[in-house]
Short mmCIF file of C-alpha atoms and ligand atoms in Angstrom, two decimals:
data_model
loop_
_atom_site.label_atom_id
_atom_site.label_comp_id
_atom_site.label_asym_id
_atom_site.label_seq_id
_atom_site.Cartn_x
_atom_site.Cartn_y
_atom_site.Cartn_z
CA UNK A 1 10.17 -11.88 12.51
CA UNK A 2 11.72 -12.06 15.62
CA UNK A 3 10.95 -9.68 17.73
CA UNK A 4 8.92 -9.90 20.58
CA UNK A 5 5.71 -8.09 21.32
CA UNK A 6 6.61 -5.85 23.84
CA UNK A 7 9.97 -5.14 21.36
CA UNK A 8 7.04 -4.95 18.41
CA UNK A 9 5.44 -1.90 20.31
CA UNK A 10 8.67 -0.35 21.98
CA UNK A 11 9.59 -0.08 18.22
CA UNK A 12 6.65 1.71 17.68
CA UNK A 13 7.07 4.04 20.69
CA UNK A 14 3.60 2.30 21.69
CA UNK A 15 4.83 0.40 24.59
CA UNK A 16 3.96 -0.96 27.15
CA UNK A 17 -0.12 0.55 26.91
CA UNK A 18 -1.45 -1.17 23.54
CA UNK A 19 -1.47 -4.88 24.14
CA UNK A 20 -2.95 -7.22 21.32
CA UNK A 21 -4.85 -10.14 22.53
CA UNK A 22 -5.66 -11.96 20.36
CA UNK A 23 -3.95 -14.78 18.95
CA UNK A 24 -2.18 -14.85 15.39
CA UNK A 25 -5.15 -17.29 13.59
CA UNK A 26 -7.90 -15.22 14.65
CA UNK A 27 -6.30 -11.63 13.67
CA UNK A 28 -5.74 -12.51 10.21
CA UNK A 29 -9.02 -14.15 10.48
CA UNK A 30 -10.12 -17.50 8.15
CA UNK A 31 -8.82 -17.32 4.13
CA UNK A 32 -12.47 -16.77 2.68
CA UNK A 33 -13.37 -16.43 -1.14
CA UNK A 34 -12.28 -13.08 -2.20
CA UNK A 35 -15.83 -11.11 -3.23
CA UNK A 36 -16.33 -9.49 -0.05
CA UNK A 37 -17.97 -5.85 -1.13
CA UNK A 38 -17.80 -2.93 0.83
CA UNK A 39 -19.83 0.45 -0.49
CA UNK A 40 -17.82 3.70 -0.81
CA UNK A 41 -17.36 6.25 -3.71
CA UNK A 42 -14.80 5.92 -6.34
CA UNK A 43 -15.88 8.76 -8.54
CA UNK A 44 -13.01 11.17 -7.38
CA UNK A 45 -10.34 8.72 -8.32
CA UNK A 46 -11.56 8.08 -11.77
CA UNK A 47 -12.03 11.80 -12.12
CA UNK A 48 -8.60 11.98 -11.58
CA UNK A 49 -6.97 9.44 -13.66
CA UNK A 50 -9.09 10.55 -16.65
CA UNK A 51 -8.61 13.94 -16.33
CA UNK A 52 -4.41 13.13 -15.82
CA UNK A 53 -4.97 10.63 -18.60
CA UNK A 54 -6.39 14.01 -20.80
CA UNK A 55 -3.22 15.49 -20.68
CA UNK A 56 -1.08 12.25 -21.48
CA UNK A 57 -0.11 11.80 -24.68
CA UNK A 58 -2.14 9.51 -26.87
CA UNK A 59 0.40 6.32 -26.50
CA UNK A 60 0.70 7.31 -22.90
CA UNK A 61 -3.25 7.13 -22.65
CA UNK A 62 -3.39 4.03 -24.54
CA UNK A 63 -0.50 1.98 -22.66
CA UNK A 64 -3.17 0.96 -19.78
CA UNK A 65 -4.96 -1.58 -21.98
CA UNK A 66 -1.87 -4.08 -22.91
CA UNK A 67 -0.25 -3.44 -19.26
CA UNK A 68 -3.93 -4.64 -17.80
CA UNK A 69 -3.50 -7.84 -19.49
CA UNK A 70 -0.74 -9.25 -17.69
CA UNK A 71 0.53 -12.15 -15.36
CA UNK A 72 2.78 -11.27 -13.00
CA UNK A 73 5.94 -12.40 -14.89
CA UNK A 74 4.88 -10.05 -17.56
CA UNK A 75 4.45 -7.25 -15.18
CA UNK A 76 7.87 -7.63 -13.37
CA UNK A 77 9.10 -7.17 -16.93
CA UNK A 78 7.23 -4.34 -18.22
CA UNK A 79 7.89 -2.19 -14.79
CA UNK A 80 11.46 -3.40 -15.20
CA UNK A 81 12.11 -1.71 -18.48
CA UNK A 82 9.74 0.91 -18.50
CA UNK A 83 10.70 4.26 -19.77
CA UNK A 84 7.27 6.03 -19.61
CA UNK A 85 8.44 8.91 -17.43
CA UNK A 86 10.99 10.78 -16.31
CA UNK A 87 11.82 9.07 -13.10
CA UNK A 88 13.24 6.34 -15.58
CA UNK A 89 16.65 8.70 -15.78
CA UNK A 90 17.96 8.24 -12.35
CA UNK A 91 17.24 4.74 -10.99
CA UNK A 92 19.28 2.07 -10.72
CA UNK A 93 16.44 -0.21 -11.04
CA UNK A 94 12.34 -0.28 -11.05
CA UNK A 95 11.00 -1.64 -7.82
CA UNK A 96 7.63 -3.32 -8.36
CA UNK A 97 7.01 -5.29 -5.57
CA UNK A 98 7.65 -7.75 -2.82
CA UNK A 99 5.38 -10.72 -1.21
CA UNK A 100 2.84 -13.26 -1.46
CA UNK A 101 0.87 -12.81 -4.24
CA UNK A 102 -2.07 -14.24 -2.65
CA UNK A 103 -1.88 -11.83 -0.11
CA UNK A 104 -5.10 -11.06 1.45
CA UNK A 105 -3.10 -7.54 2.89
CA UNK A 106 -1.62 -4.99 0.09
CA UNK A 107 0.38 -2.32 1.75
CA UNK A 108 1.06 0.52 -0.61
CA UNK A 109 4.20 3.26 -0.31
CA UNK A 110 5.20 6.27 -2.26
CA UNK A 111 7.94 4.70 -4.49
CA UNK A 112 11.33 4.05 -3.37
CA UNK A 113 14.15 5.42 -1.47
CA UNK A 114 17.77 5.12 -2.16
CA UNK A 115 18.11 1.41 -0.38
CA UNK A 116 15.12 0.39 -2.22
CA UNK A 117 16.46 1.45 -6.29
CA UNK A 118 19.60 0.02 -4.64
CA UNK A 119 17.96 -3.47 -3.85
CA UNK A 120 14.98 -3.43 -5.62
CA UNK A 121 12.62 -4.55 -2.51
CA UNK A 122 10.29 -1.89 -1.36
CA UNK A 123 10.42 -0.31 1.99
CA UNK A 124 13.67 -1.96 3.23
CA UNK A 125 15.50 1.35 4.63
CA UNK A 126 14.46 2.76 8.04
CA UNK A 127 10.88 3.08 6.90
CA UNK A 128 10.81 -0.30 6.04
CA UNK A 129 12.16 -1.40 9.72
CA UNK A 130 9.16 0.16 11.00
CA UNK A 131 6.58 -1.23 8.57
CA UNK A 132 7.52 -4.67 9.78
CA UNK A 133 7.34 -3.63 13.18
CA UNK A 134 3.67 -2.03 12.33
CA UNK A 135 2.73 -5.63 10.34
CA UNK A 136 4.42 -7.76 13.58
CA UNK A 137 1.84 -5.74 15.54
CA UNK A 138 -1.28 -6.94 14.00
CA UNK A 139 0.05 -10.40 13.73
CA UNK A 140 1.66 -9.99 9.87
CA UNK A 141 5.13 -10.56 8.15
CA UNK A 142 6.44 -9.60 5.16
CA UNK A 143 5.90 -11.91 2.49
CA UNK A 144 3.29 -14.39 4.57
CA UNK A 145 -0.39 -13.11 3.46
CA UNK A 146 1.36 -9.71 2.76
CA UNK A 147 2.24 -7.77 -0.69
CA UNK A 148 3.91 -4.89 -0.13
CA UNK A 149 4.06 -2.11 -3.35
CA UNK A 150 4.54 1.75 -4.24
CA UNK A 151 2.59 4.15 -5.81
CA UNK A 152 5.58 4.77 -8.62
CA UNK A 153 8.20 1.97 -9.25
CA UNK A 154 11.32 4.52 -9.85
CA UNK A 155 12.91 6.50 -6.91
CA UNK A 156 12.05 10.13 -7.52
CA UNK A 157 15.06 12.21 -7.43
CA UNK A 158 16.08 13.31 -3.59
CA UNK A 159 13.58 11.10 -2.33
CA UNK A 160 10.78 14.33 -3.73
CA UNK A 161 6.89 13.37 -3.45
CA UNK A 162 6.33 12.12 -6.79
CA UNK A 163 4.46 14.18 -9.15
CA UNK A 164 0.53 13.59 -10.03
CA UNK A 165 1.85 13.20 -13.77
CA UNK A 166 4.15 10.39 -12.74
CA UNK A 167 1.99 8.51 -9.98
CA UNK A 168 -0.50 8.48 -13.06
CA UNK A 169 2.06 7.10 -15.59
CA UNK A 170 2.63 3.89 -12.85
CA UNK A 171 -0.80 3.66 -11.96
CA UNK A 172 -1.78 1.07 -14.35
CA UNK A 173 1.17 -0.73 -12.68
CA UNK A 174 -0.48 -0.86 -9.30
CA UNK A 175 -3.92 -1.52 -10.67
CA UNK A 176 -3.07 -4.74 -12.47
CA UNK A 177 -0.94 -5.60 -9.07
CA UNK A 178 -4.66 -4.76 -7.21
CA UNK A 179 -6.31 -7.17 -10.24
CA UNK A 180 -3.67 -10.10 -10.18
CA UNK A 181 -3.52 -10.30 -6.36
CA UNK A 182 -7.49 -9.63 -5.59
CA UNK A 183 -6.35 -8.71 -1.85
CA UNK A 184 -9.07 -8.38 0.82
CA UNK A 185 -7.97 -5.04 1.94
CA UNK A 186 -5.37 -2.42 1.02
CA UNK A 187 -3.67 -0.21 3.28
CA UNK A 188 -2.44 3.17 1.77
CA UNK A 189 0.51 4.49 3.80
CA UNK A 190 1.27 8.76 3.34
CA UNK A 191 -0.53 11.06 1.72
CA UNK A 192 0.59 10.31 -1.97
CA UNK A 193 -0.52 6.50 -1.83
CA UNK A 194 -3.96 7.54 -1.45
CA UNK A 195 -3.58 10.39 -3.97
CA UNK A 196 -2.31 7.68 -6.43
CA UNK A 197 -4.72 5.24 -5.72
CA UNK A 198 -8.15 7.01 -5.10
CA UNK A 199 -7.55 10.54 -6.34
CA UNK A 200 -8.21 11.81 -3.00
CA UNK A 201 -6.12 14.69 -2.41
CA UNK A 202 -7.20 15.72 1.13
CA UNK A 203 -5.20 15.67 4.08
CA UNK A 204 -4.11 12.40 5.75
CA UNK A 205 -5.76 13.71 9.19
CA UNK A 206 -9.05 14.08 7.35
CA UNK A 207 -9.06 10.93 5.23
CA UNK A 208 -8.16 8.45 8.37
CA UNK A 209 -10.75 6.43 9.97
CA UNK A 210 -13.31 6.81 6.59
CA UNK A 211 -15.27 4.58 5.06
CA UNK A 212 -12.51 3.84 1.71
CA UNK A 213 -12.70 1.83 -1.02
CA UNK A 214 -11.03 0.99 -3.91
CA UNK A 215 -12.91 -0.26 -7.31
CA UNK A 216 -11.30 -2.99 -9.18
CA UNK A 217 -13.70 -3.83 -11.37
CA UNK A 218 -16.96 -5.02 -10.50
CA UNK A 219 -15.46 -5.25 -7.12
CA UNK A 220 -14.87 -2.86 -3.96
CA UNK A 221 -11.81 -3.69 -1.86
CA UNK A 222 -12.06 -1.76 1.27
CA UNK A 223 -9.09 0.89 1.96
CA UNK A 224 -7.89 1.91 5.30
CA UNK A 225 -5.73 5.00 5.29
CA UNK A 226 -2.23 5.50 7.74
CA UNK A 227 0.55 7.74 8.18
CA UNK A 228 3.38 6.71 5.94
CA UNK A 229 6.34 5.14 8.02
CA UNK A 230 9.20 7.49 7.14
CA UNK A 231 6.17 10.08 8.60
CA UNK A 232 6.12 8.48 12.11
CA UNK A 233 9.77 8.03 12.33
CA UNK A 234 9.88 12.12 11.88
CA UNK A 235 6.95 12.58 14.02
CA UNK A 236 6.51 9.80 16.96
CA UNK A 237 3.49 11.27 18.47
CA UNK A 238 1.43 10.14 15.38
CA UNK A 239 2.55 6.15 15.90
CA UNK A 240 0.01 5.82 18.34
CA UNK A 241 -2.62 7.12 15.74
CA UNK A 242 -1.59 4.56 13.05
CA UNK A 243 -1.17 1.84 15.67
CA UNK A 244 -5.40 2.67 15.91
CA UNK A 245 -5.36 2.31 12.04
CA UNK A 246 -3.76 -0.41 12.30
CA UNK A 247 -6.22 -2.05 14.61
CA UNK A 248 -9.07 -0.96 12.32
CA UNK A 249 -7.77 -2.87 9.28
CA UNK A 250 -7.47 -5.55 11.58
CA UNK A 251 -10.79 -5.43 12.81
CA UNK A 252 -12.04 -4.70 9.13
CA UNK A 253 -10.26 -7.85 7.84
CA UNK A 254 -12.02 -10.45 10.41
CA UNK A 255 -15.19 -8.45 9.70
CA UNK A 256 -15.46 -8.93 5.53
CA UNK A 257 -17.56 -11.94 5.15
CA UNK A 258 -17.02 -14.43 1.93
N1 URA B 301 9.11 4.76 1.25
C1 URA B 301 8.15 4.29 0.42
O1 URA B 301 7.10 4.89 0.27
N2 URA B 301 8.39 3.17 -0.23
C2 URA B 301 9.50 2.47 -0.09
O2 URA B 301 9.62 1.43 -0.72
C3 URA B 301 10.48 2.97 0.78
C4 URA B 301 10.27 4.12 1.45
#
């Protein structure tokens, strides 16, 4: 990245007030063994996944077990051929992923835009411009400590919201991306990401600045919740709310303790 601060902020219509001291080593904080437990509620997100699972079809039900068993070459695969709903029909490719797969950071989208099926990186339109400019911020790049991913791995038609039915076909894609990379805190960016991943289904206003967590199993990764970016490029009065996200992951990372 090669922007400079002040261009980091100006980006994010932030500048020249919000001013990050501290240096690079000491926001992303020490790499400490990855069992750091925070306590918050997952009961509404299993609630939802077994009551979309319900009205799955048996196979569709049943497809979580085999997909939770594997590496990460075998995952790339099995997103890149899946066919397990409708949103197979009009990409030009499955987009699972991009980054360090020891990433201590997970940032998690809605699924992808036209650039992304087109490419087959996640958030590498003009929403994408402005999540690097919102990871330069807190001292991050893409692909160093970072793994960025989407709720669904197919571009829903006209860039729609995807439907609950197909966020919970993919989610067993995200959860073994959760389980493979063990990150120390997940970021959920829009409204969907955290309806996909915690069955919250709240507004974004209200869910902001909560205690979150996600359970993966005997383990609680904390969740901070932010606007998504294509959001803030619509609406710029909002940046300087996720810029104070931002700074609360940030502060939440150097807090979790080994
Ligand atoms: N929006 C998303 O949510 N994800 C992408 O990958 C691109 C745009």
């Amino acid at each position: 990245m090669s922007l400079s601060r002040n261009q980091v902020l100006g980006e994010m219509g932030l500048s020249p007030q919000w001013i990050l001291r501290e240096t690079r080593a000491v926001a992303r904080g020490e790499k400490r063994a990855k069992s750091s437990i925070l306590p918050a509620p997952m009961h509404k997100a299993e609630q939802f996944l077994a009551g979309v699972a319900e009205k799955m079809p048996a196979s569709g039900a049943e497809r979580s077990a085999p997909i939770a068993q594997l590496g990460w070459d075998g995952l790339r695969q099995r997103i890149a051929g899946c066919r397990d709903c409708a949103l197979c029909g009009e990409r030009k490719q499955a987009v699972a992923g991009v980054g360090d797969e020891n990433a201590d950071w997970l940032f998690v989208g809605e699924g992808p835009g036209a650039e992304e099926d087109a490419r087959g990186e996640p958030f590498v339109g003009p929403a994408g411009k402005l999540l690097d400019a919102m990871l330069a911020a807190i001292d991050l790049t893409r692909g160093e400590d970072v793994y960025i991913a989407n709720a669904v791995k197919c571009r829903p038609p006209s860039n729609r919201t995807p439907e609950a039915a197909e966020m919970a076909a993919c989610a067993p894609y995200l959860k073994r991306q959760i389980a493979l990379l063990q990150p120390r805190l997940i970021v959920l960016l829009g409204r969907a990401a955290v309806h996909a991943l915690l069955g919250e289904d709240g507004s974004l206003a209200s869910l902001r600045g909560k205690p979150l967590a996600y359970r993966d199993g005997e383990r609680d990764i904390p969740v901070v919740v932010t606007y998504h970016p294509a959001y803030l490029l619509r609406t710029l009065p909002d940046k300087a709310k996720s810029w104070e996200d931002l700074c609360r992951a940030r502060a939440l990372m150097r807090s979790l303790k080994p």
